[in-house]
Amino acid sequence: INAEYMGILAFWRMSWQQYSKYFAGAAIAAATGSGLYLMYRVASDLMQRTEKLSTEFKRVETLLGVIEGSGKSGQSLAPLPSVPVSVTRSWSISDAQHMRSIFLNKFPQGRFHTEEDLKLLLESVGLNWERDDVEFQNAWNDMNFVANATNEPGIGISDVVFLQWWRNYFAPAKKKKHFKLTRGAAAPKAQDPAEFAINKIELQKIGQIQTPTFRMAFVFNGSIISPWHDIPLYANRDRTLVHFICEIPKWSRAKMEISTTERYNYIKQDTRNGQLRSYSYGDMMWNYGAFPQTWEDPRIVNEDVKFKGDNDPLDAIEIGFKRMDIGQVAVVKVLGVLPMIDDEETDWKVLVINVTDPLAARLNSCTDLEREHPGCIPAIREWLRLYKTTDGKPETQFANGGVCFETGFALNVIKECHESWMSLVTNGPGTDSERASRLSTRTSSHPPT
């Protein structure tokens, strides 16, 4: 958008420099009585260019209004016929930039013209007509409705029109944290976790890394899936192995994370106050990520840690020798879990190792890890304890004296977070009225004896 503004200003500057010379010459000619017609032609041409410039300014203003969720002069944008007026939508500039980059990648000329173009565009971003309760004719009619409202009828559907339609239909409603629970059309359907093959997952980069528009998409059998909801948690029938999704590769510091509030939960770089976040303390020294199909319920207080969950998928740290890639999925063994407390919330850090790692055969617990890889657990704990201090924040705290809980305990933490996820996707985040019953049924992570 800034580039468009700069282009418009450059156009104006070029026009003014060009025509100021003509005006000077025409003025001299007019003084001799021979330049009146030249003055008329120059003025007429400049008025046409000014009109074009005004049209471009209005277009960019409309685009900015779409991104910010409002029209000109703060007025609401026209509601779409198939979307209830009572639904209030909001989204970030990065969301808009992301969708616009997809649009322009498919239609470099900035607009499309046919219903078939629209179908291809929407299917390319993972929309499924039946699952997402969208009628194609409604979508096509809505976009033409917006085109007429924005004085762009009859010349195709522009990026501005598409963005307004997408914002009204799919942007999250205004909430503190509105999870996107959409699952992919080609999501793995196998009930037996042993039948799921991670080698069928393809990773697709969208946008440039270390920019607000970067996204890592997950594709399975040719269609986009959600890494949070569609990749099975357990990797074997005994539920002793789990799938790990790498968000932050070892020896890197960009704070990548699964976006729980975006459609299909792409991996993106976290932001704060509009700025991309990185660890100022230094590189992450292990492969850091999360488990699919887990959720730390913020209404459940664990009696071992005494704090509620942090409202995110369960975190994990893979301690193997090999550096993983952003979005890479691996089968891992669970070794234990560190009971971290972050901003008065439980933030478990499960320690795991890739089953293909040379050390994996000799590691089954934190005790084994200390014996085979002495100093590893203290190093992880110290990194987690101090990493926020370089930003002027206090040290992170740990329950249980910072001692790592063993494998059985960790597997039960995973099981409980999986149950919370199942409740989330079935019933939604729930309400405060559910809190008492939830707290009375699950308050401990001790494994059954």
Short mmCIF file of C-alpha atoms in Angstrom, two decimals:
data_model
loop_
_atom_site.label_atom_id
_atom_site.label_comp_id
_atom_site.label_asym_id
_atom_site.label_seq_id
_atom_site.Cartn_x
_atom_site.Cartn_y
_atom_site.Cartn_z
CA ILE A 1 0.00 0.00 0.00
CA ASN A 2 2.86 2.37 0.82
CA ALA A 3 4.34 1.48 -2.56
CA GLU A 4 1.06 2.44 -4.24
CA TYR A 5 1.07 5.80 -2.49
CA MET A 6 4.68 6.38 -3.55
CA GLY A 7 3.79 5.44 -7.13
CA ILE A 8 0.90 7.89 -7.19
CA LEU A 9 3.06 10.68 -5.77
CA ALA A 10 5.79 9.90 -8.31
CA PHE A 11 3.18 10.10 -11.07
CA TRP A 12 2.03 13.50 -9.79
CA ARG A 13 5.62 14.78 -9.50
CA MET A 14 6.44 13.63 -13.04
CA SER A 15 3.28 15.22 -14.43
CA TRP A 16 3.92 18.52 -12.66
CA GLN A 17 7.56 18.72 -13.78
CA GLN A 18 6.58 17.88 -17.34
CA TYR A 19 3.71 20.31 -17.61
CA SER A 20 5.33 23.19 -15.75
CA LYS A 21 7.71 23.49 -18.72
CA TYR A 22 4.77 23.50 -21.13
CA PHE A 23 2.95 26.12 -19.06
CA ALA A 24 6.01 28.37 -19.12
CA GLY A 25 6.34 28.06 -22.89
CA ALA A 26 2.60 28.48 -23.43
CA ALA A 27 2.51 31.56 -21.23
CA ILE A 28 5.21 33.20 -23.34
CA ALA A 29 3.39 32.22 -26.52
CA ALA A 30 0.09 33.53 -25.12
CA ALA A 31 1.74 36.88 -24.44
CA THR A 32 2.39 37.14 -28.18
CA GLY A 33 -1.18 36.07 -28.96
CA SER A 34 -0.26 32.71 -30.56
CA GLY A 35 -0.37 30.26 -27.58
CA LEU A 36 -4.02 30.23 -26.44
CA TYR A 37 -4.80 26.91 -28.12
CA LEU A 38 -1.64 25.34 -26.70
CA MET A 39 -2.66 26.55 -23.23
CA TYR A 40 -6.08 24.94 -23.69
CA ARG A 41 -4.57 21.58 -24.75
CA VAL A 42 -2.11 21.51 -21.87
CA ALA A 43 -4.79 22.42 -19.32
CA SER A 44 -7.19 19.80 -20.71
CA ASP A 45 -4.57 17.05 -20.63
CA LEU A 46 -3.50 17.95 -17.10
CA MET A 47 -7.12 17.84 -15.91
CA GLN A 48 -7.44 14.31 -17.29
CA ARG A 49 -4.28 13.24 -15.48
CA THR A 50 -5.48 14.90 -12.27
CA GLU A 51 -8.77 13.00 -12.56
CA LYS A 52 -6.83 9.75 -12.96
CA LEU A 53 -4.70 10.65 -9.96
CA SER A 54 -7.82 11.35 -7.89
CA THR A 55 -9.25 7.98 -8.90
CA GLU A 56 -6.06 6.22 -7.77
CA PHE A 57 -6.08 8.06 -4.44
CA LYS A 58 -9.69 6.98 -3.90
CA ARG A 59 -8.76 3.38 -4.72
CA VAL A 60 -5.93 3.31 -2.18
CA GLU A 61 -8.15 5.03 0.36
CA THR A 62 -10.77 2.32 -0.17
CA LEU A 63 -8.14 -0.39 0.21
CA LEU A 64 -6.93 1.15 3.47
CA GLY A 65 -10.54 1.33 4.65
CA VAL A 66 -11.03 -2.35 3.89
CA ILE A 67 -7.89 -3.28 5.84
CA GLU A 68 -8.81 -1.14 8.83
CA GLY A 69 -12.39 -2.38 8.78
CA SER A 70 -14.01 0.95 8.00
CA GLY A 71 -14.88 3.05 4.98
CA LYS A 72 -14.11 6.66 4.20
CA SER A 73 -14.40 9.17 7.03
CA GLY A 74 -14.76 6.32 9.52
CA GLN A 75 -18.10 5.17 8.09
CA SER A 76 -18.86 1.45 8.04
CA LEU A 77 -18.32 -0.41 4.80
CA ALA A 78 -21.47 -1.68 3.11
CA PRO A 79 -22.61 -5.01 4.56
CA LEU A 80 -22.78 -7.95 2.20
CA PRO A 81 -26.22 -9.36 1.32
CA SER A 82 -25.38 -12.88 2.57
CA VAL A 83 -23.64 -11.77 5.80
CA PRO A 84 -25.70 -10.66 8.84
CA VAL A 85 -25.36 -6.93 9.54
CA SER A 86 -24.90 -7.70 13.25
CA VAL A 87 -21.63 -9.54 12.57
CA THR A 88 -18.73 -7.19 13.34
CA ARG A 89 -15.45 -8.16 11.73
CA SER A 90 -11.86 -7.10 12.33
CA TRP A 91 -8.49 -8.13 11.01
CA SER A 92 -4.91 -6.97 11.02
CA ILE A 93 -2.93 -5.30 8.28
CA SER A 94 -0.79 -8.44 8.03
CA ASP A 95 -3.93 -10.52 7.41
CA ALA A 96 -4.92 -8.19 4.56
CA GLN A 97 -1.40 -8.15 3.11
CA HIS A 98 -1.34 -11.94 3.23
CA MET A 99 -4.64 -12.33 1.36
CA ARG A 100 -3.72 -9.61 -1.13
CA SER A 101 -0.40 -11.31 -1.93
CA ILE A 102 -2.30 -14.54 -2.70
CA PHE A 103 -4.72 -12.60 -4.93
CA LEU A 104 -1.96 -10.81 -6.88
CA ASN A 105 0.09 -13.97 -7.21
CA LYS A 106 -2.85 -15.58 -9.02
CA PHE A 107 -3.99 -12.44 -10.88
CA PRO A 108 -0.95 -10.16 -11.41
CA GLN A 109 -3.10 -7.70 -13.36
CA GLY A 110 -5.00 -6.95 -10.13
CA ARG A 111 -8.45 -8.30 -11.04
CA PHE A 112 -10.35 -11.28 -12.40
CA HIS A 113 -13.44 -11.48 -14.59
CA THR A 114 -15.18 -14.85 -14.51
CA GLU A 115 -16.90 -17.12 -12.02
CA GLU A 116 -14.34 -19.82 -12.84
CA ASP A 117 -11.54 -17.42 -11.81
CA LEU A 118 -13.27 -16.93 -8.46
CA LYS A 119 -13.63 -20.67 -7.88
CA LEU A 120 -9.94 -21.25 -8.60
CA LEU A 121 -8.92 -18.40 -6.28
CA LEU A 122 -11.03 -19.54 -3.34
CA GLU A 123 -10.05 -23.17 -3.71
CA SER A 124 -6.38 -22.15 -3.82
CA VAL A 125 -6.71 -20.62 -0.33
CA GLY A 126 -8.34 -23.79 0.98
CA LEU A 127 -12.03 -22.87 0.90
CA ASN A 128 -14.39 -25.82 0.70
CA TRP A 129 -17.93 -24.87 -0.35
CA GLU A 130 -19.81 -27.54 1.60
CA ARG A 131 -17.67 -27.53 4.73
CA ASP A 132 -17.44 -23.73 5.05
CA ASP A 133 -21.16 -23.19 4.38
CA VAL A 134 -20.55 -20.85 1.44
CA GLU A 135 -22.83 -20.80 -1.60
CA PHE A 136 -20.82 -19.90 -4.66
CA GLN A 137 -23.58 -17.83 -6.26
CA ASN A 138 -23.86 -15.77 -3.06
CA ALA A 139 -20.11 -15.13 -3.12
CA TRP A 140 -20.18 -14.06 -6.78
CA ASN A 141 -23.23 -11.83 -6.21
CA ASP A 142 -21.66 -10.31 -3.10
CA MET A 143 -18.51 -9.34 -4.96
CA ASN A 144 -20.47 -7.75 -7.78
CA PHE A 145 -22.53 -5.92 -5.15
CA VAL A 146 -19.32 -4.52 -3.64
CA ALA A 147 -17.97 -3.66 -7.11
CA ASN A 148 -21.07 -1.55 -7.78
CA ALA A 149 -20.84 0.08 -4.34
CA THR A 150 -17.21 1.05 -4.98
CA ASN A 151 -17.82 2.38 -8.49
CA GLU A 152 -15.98 -0.52 -10.14
CA PRO A 153 -18.83 -2.31 -11.97
CA GLY A 154 -18.27 -4.12 -15.24
CA ILE A 155 -14.46 -4.21 -15.13
CA GLY A 156 -13.92 -7.39 -13.16
CA ILE A 157 -13.37 -8.10 -9.48
CA SER A 158 -10.41 -6.12 -8.12
CA ASP A 159 -8.23 -6.88 -5.12
CA VAL A 160 -10.10 -4.19 -3.18
CA VAL A 161 -13.47 -5.83 -3.84
CA PHE A 162 -12.18 -9.32 -3.00
CA LEU A 163 -10.57 -8.12 0.25
CA GLN A 164 -13.79 -6.50 1.43
CA TRP A 165 -15.77 -9.65 0.69
CA TRP A 166 -13.17 -11.84 2.44
CA ARG A 167 -13.06 -9.54 5.49
CA ASN A 168 -16.83 -9.63 5.94
CA TYR A 169 -17.17 -13.36 5.43
CA PHE A 170 -14.10 -14.90 7.01
CA ALA A 171 -12.29 -12.38 9.26
CA PRO A 172 -12.73 -13.27 12.96
CA ALA A 173 -15.39 -11.58 15.04
CA LYS A 174 -14.04 -9.18 17.67
CA LYS A 175 -12.99 -11.29 20.65
CA LYS A 176 -10.03 -11.46 22.98
CA LYS A 177 -8.84 -14.59 21.15
CA HIS A 178 -10.99 -16.10 18.44
CA PHE A 179 -9.64 -19.50 17.47
CA LYS A 180 -9.87 -20.72 13.90
CA LEU A 181 -11.04 -24.34 14.09
CA THR A 182 -11.39 -24.98 10.34
CA ARG A 183 -10.10 -28.35 9.18
CA GLY A 184 -8.81 -29.14 5.71
CA ALA A 185 -10.94 -30.81 3.05
CA ALA A 186 -8.21 -33.41 2.58
CA ALA A 187 -7.42 -33.78 6.27
CA PRO A 188 -6.20 -37.23 7.35
CA LYS A 189 -9.25 -39.37 8.08
CA ALA A 190 -7.46 -42.46 9.43
CA GLN A 191 -8.59 -43.42 12.93
CA ASP A 192 -5.48 -45.54 13.41
CA PRO A 193 -2.53 -43.14 14.03
CA ALA A 194 -0.12 -45.71 12.66
CA GLU A 195 -1.72 -45.22 9.21
CA PHE A 196 -0.86 -41.51 9.06
CA ALA A 197 2.24 -40.84 6.96
CA ILE A 198 4.06 -37.59 7.71
CA ASN A 199 5.97 -37.91 4.44
CA LYS A 200 2.73 -36.99 2.65
CA ILE A 201 2.82 -33.52 4.21
CA GLU A 202 4.17 -30.82 1.90
CA LEU A 203 5.23 -27.40 3.16
CA GLN A 204 4.48 -24.30 1.07
CA LYS A 205 6.04 -20.93 1.83
CA ILE A 206 3.83 -17.89 1.28
CA GLY A 207 5.58 -14.50 1.24
CA GLN A 208 9.13 -13.70 2.28
CA ILE A 209 10.52 -15.02 5.55
CA GLN A 210 11.07 -12.41 8.29
CA THR A 211 8.27 -10.24 6.91
CA PRO A 212 4.73 -9.80 8.30
CA THR A 213 3.28 -11.60 5.26
CA PHE A 214 5.30 -14.81 5.68
CA ARG A 215 3.23 -17.94 6.22
CA MET A 216 4.14 -21.63 6.17
CA ALA A 217 1.19 -23.62 4.84
CA PHE A 218 0.71 -27.37 5.28
CA VAL A 219 -0.56 -29.39 2.30
CA PHE A 220 -1.82 -32.98 2.48
CA ASN A 221 -2.97 -34.89 -0.62
CA GLY A 222 -2.91 -31.64 -2.60
CA SER A 223 -5.02 -29.49 -0.26
CA ILE A 224 -4.24 -27.16 2.62
CA ILE A 225 -4.71 -28.62 6.11
CA SER A 226 -4.39 -27.21 9.61
CA PRO A 227 -1.24 -28.35 11.45
CA TRP A 228 -3.04 -27.75 14.75
CA HIS A 229 -6.25 -29.68 14.01
CA ASP A 230 -5.54 -32.11 11.17
CA ILE A 231 -2.22 -33.77 12.07
CA PRO A 232 -2.90 -36.58 14.58
CA LEU A 233 -1.31 -36.15 18.01
CA TYR A 234 -0.35 -39.78 18.54
CA ALA A 235 2.02 -41.59 16.19
CA ASN A 236 1.45 -45.19 17.36
CA ARG A 237 -1.36 -47.34 18.71
CA ASP A 238 0.15 -47.49 22.22
CA ARG A 239 0.15 -43.67 22.41
CA THR A 240 3.76 -43.62 23.56
CA LEU A 241 5.00 -41.71 20.48
CA VAL A 242 3.65 -38.34 19.35
CA HIS A 243 3.95 -35.97 16.40
CA PHE A 244 6.04 -32.84 16.93
CA ILE A 245 5.74 -29.73 14.74
CA CYS A 246 8.86 -27.57 14.61
CA GLU A 247 8.12 -23.85 14.80
CA ILE A 248 11.57 -22.45 15.69
CA PRO A 249 14.56 -24.44 14.38
CA LYS A 250 17.60 -24.70 16.60
CA TRP A 251 20.21 -21.95 16.11
CA SER A 252 17.58 -19.41 15.06
CA ARG A 253 15.76 -16.66 16.96
CA ALA A 254 12.74 -15.51 14.90
CA LYS A 255 9.69 -16.27 17.08
CA MET A 256 7.67 -18.44 14.72
CA GLU A 257 4.42 -19.97 15.96
CA ILE A 258 1.27 -21.76 14.86
CA SER A 259 -1.32 -19.03 14.37
CA THR A 260 -4.34 -20.26 16.33
CA THR A 261 -6.46 -17.30 15.15
CA GLU A 262 -5.89 -17.58 11.40
CA ARG A 263 -7.65 -19.82 8.92
CA TYR A 264 -5.78 -23.13 8.58
CA ASN A 265 -3.41 -22.08 11.38
CA TYR A 266 -0.36 -21.34 9.25
CA ILE A 267 2.99 -20.87 10.97
CA LYS A 268 3.94 -17.19 11.02
CA GLN A 269 6.34 -14.91 12.88
CA ASP A 270 4.75 -13.44 15.98
CA THR A 271 4.36 -9.66 16.24
CA ARG A 272 4.03 -7.19 19.09
CA ASN A 273 2.94 -3.59 18.54
CA GLY A 274 3.28 -4.16 14.82
CA GLN A 275 6.90 -5.33 15.09
CA LEU A 276 8.18 -8.82 14.26
CA ARG A 277 9.37 -10.64 17.36
CA SER A 278 12.72 -12.37 17.81
CA TYR A 279 14.57 -13.62 20.88
CA SER A 280 16.87 -10.78 21.93
CA TYR A 281 18.51 -13.14 24.45
CA GLY A 282 20.04 -15.21 21.65
CA ASP A 283 19.36 -18.14 19.37
CA MET A 284 17.09 -20.99 20.42
CA MET A 285 19.55 -23.81 21.02
CA TRP A 286 17.09 -26.67 20.42
CA ASN A 287 14.25 -27.39 18.01
CA TYR A 288 11.24 -25.67 19.57
CA GLY A 289 7.65 -26.38 18.60
CA ALA A 290 4.29 -27.77 19.61
CA PHE A 291 2.09 -30.85 19.58
CA PRO A 292 -0.91 -30.97 17.23
CA GLN A 293 -4.40 -31.54 18.65
CA THR A 294 -3.51 -30.14 22.09
CA TRP A 295 -4.64 -27.07 24.00
CA GLU A 296 -3.73 -25.71 27.44
CA ASP A 297 -7.17 -24.73 28.71
CA PRO A 298 -7.00 -21.31 30.44
CA ARG A 299 -9.86 -22.30 32.78
CA ILE A 300 -8.16 -25.35 34.28
CA VAL A 301 -5.80 -24.86 37.22
CA ASN A 302 -3.29 -27.67 37.61
CA GLU A 303 -2.74 -28.57 41.26
CA ASP A 304 0.96 -29.33 40.69
CA VAL A 305 1.70 -25.89 39.20
CA LYS A 306 -1.17 -23.88 40.79
CA PHE A 307 -1.83 -21.84 37.64
CA LYS A 308 -4.25 -22.03 34.70
CA GLY A 309 -3.28 -23.00 31.15
CA ASP A 310 -1.81 -20.48 28.71
CA ASN A 311 -4.49 -20.83 25.98
CA ASP A 312 -2.11 -22.28 23.35
CA PRO A 313 -1.12 -25.67 21.93
CA LEU A 314 1.22 -27.63 24.20
CA ASP A 315 4.88 -26.61 23.74
CA ALA A 316 7.72 -29.07 23.22
CA ILE A 317 11.50 -28.94 22.90
CA GLU A 318 13.26 -31.51 20.69
CA ILE A 319 16.80 -32.08 21.97
CA GLY A 320 18.25 -34.13 19.09
CA PHE A 321 21.43 -33.40 17.18
CA LYS A 322 19.86 -32.51 13.82
CA ARG A 323 18.45 -29.06 13.05
CA MET A 324 14.84 -29.25 11.85
CA ASP A 325 13.08 -26.87 9.42
CA ILE A 326 10.15 -24.53 10.05
CA GLY A 327 7.00 -26.65 9.84
CA GLN A 328 8.81 -29.99 9.75
CA VAL A 329 6.83 -32.79 11.42
CA ALA A 330 8.60 -35.60 13.25
CA VAL A 331 7.71 -38.65 15.34
CA VAL A 332 9.23 -38.19 18.80
CA LYS A 333 9.69 -39.98 22.12
CA VAL A 334 8.55 -38.17 25.28
CA LEU A 335 11.25 -37.87 27.95
CA GLY A 336 9.72 -35.56 30.55
CA VAL A 337 8.29 -32.10 31.12
CA LEU A 338 9.47 -28.85 32.75
CA PRO A 339 6.70 -27.07 34.73
CA MET A 340 7.31 -23.49 33.58
CA ILE A 341 5.21 -20.57 34.86
CA ASP A 342 4.90 -17.62 32.46
CA ASP A 343 2.91 -14.49 33.40
CA GLU A 344 1.06 -16.49 36.06
CA GLU A 345 0.04 -19.18 33.57
CA THR A 346 1.07 -22.82 33.28
CA ASP A 347 3.32 -23.19 30.25
CA TRP A 348 4.52 -26.79 30.12
CA LYS A 349 7.70 -27.49 28.14
CA VAL A 350 7.72 -31.16 27.14
CA LEU A 351 11.17 -32.58 26.38
CA VAL A 352 11.26 -34.97 23.41
CA ILE A 353 13.70 -36.56 20.98
CA ASN A 354 13.23 -37.52 17.34
CA VAL A 355 12.96 -41.31 17.03
CA THR A 356 15.55 -41.18 14.21
CA ASP A 357 18.17 -39.48 16.40
CA PRO A 358 21.25 -41.61 17.24
CA LEU A 359 20.58 -41.14 20.97
CA ALA A 360 16.87 -42.02 20.83
CA ALA A 361 17.33 -45.75 21.46
CA ARG A 362 19.09 -45.02 24.77
CA LEU A 363 16.66 -42.33 26.01
CA ASN A 364 13.31 -43.00 27.64
CA SER A 365 13.22 -40.50 30.51
CA CYS A 366 14.78 -37.36 31.98
CA THR A 367 17.02 -39.59 34.07
CA ASP A 368 18.33 -41.23 30.90
CA LEU A 369 18.82 -37.79 29.32
CA GLU A 370 20.94 -36.58 32.26
CA ARG A 371 23.04 -39.74 32.10
CA GLU A 372 23.60 -39.74 28.31
CA HIS A 373 23.60 -35.99 27.73
CA PRO A 374 24.67 -34.39 31.04
CA GLY A 375 23.92 -30.69 31.41
CA CYS A 376 21.18 -30.65 28.75
CA ILE A 377 18.21 -30.17 31.10
CA PRO A 378 19.92 -27.45 33.23
CA ALA A 379 20.88 -25.61 30.02
CA ILE A 380 17.28 -25.69 28.76
CA ARG A 381 15.96 -24.54 32.14
CA GLU A 382 18.48 -21.66 32.33
CA TRP A 383 17.68 -20.50 28.80
CA LEU A 384 13.96 -20.46 29.57
CA ARG A 385 14.55 -18.77 32.93
CA LEU A 386 16.58 -15.88 31.50
CA TYR A 387 15.44 -15.31 27.92
CA LYS A 388 13.01 -12.50 28.79
CA THR A 389 15.44 -10.57 30.99
CA THR A 390 17.12 -8.91 28.00
CA ASP A 391 13.76 -7.24 27.30
CA GLY A 392 13.64 -5.82 30.82
CA LYS A 393 11.27 -8.48 32.16
CA PRO A 394 11.73 -10.60 35.30
CA GLU A 395 13.07 -14.12 35.27
CA THR A 396 10.67 -16.93 34.38
CA GLN A 397 9.64 -19.16 37.28
CA PHE A 398 9.24 -22.95 37.59
CA ALA A 399 7.13 -25.16 39.80
CA ASN A 400 8.51 -28.32 41.46
CA GLY A 401 11.76 -26.49 42.18
CA GLY A 402 12.53 -26.52 38.46
CA VAL A 403 12.92 -30.30 38.52
CA CYS A 404 11.81 -32.10 35.37
CA PHE A 405 8.83 -34.44 35.76
CA GLU A 406 9.42 -37.89 34.29
CA THR A 407 7.87 -39.60 31.24
CA GLY A 408 4.67 -40.93 32.82
CA PHE A 409 3.77 -37.52 34.16
CA ALA A 410 4.55 -35.88 30.82
CA LEU A 411 2.39 -38.36 28.88
CA ASN A 412 -0.52 -37.56 31.19
CA VAL A 413 -0.04 -33.82 30.61
CA ILE A 414 -0.20 -34.52 26.88
CA LYS A 415 -3.32 -36.67 27.34
CA GLU A 416 -5.12 -33.95 29.32
CA CYS A 417 -4.21 -31.25 26.78
CA HIS A 418 -5.49 -33.54 24.02
CA GLU A 419 -8.79 -33.90 25.89
CA SER A 420 -8.97 -30.11 26.22
CA TRP A 421 -8.43 -29.78 22.48
CA MET A 422 -11.19 -32.29 21.76
CA SER A 423 -13.53 -30.27 23.96
CA LEU A 424 -12.45 -27.07 22.20
CA VAL A 425 -13.20 -28.32 18.69
CA THR A 426 -16.45 -29.96 19.80
CA ASN A 427 -17.89 -27.29 22.09
CA GLY A 428 -15.77 -24.18 21.46
CA PRO A 429 -13.81 -22.34 24.16
CA GLY A 430 -16.87 -22.42 26.44
CA THR A 431 -18.10 -19.91 29.01
CA ASP A 432 -17.27 -19.01 32.58
CA SER A 433 -20.28 -21.02 33.77
CA GLU A 434 -18.42 -24.21 32.80
CA ARG A 435 -15.40 -23.42 34.93
CA ALA A 436 -16.52 -25.01 38.22
CA SER A 437 -17.34 -28.37 36.63
CA ARG A 438 -14.09 -28.38 34.66
CA LEU A 439 -11.95 -27.55 37.67
CA SER A 440 -13.60 -30.26 39.74
CA THR A 441 -12.93 -32.99 37.18
CA ARG A 442 -9.31 -32.35 36.10
CA THR A 443 -6.88 -30.69 38.46
CA SER A 444 -3.83 -32.95 38.46
CA SER A 445 -1.38 -34.28 35.91
CA HIS A 446 -0.25 -37.25 38.02
CA PRO A 447 -0.38 -40.40 35.91
CA PRO A 448 -2.81 -43.12 36.97
CA THR A 449 -1.33 -45.80 39.21
#
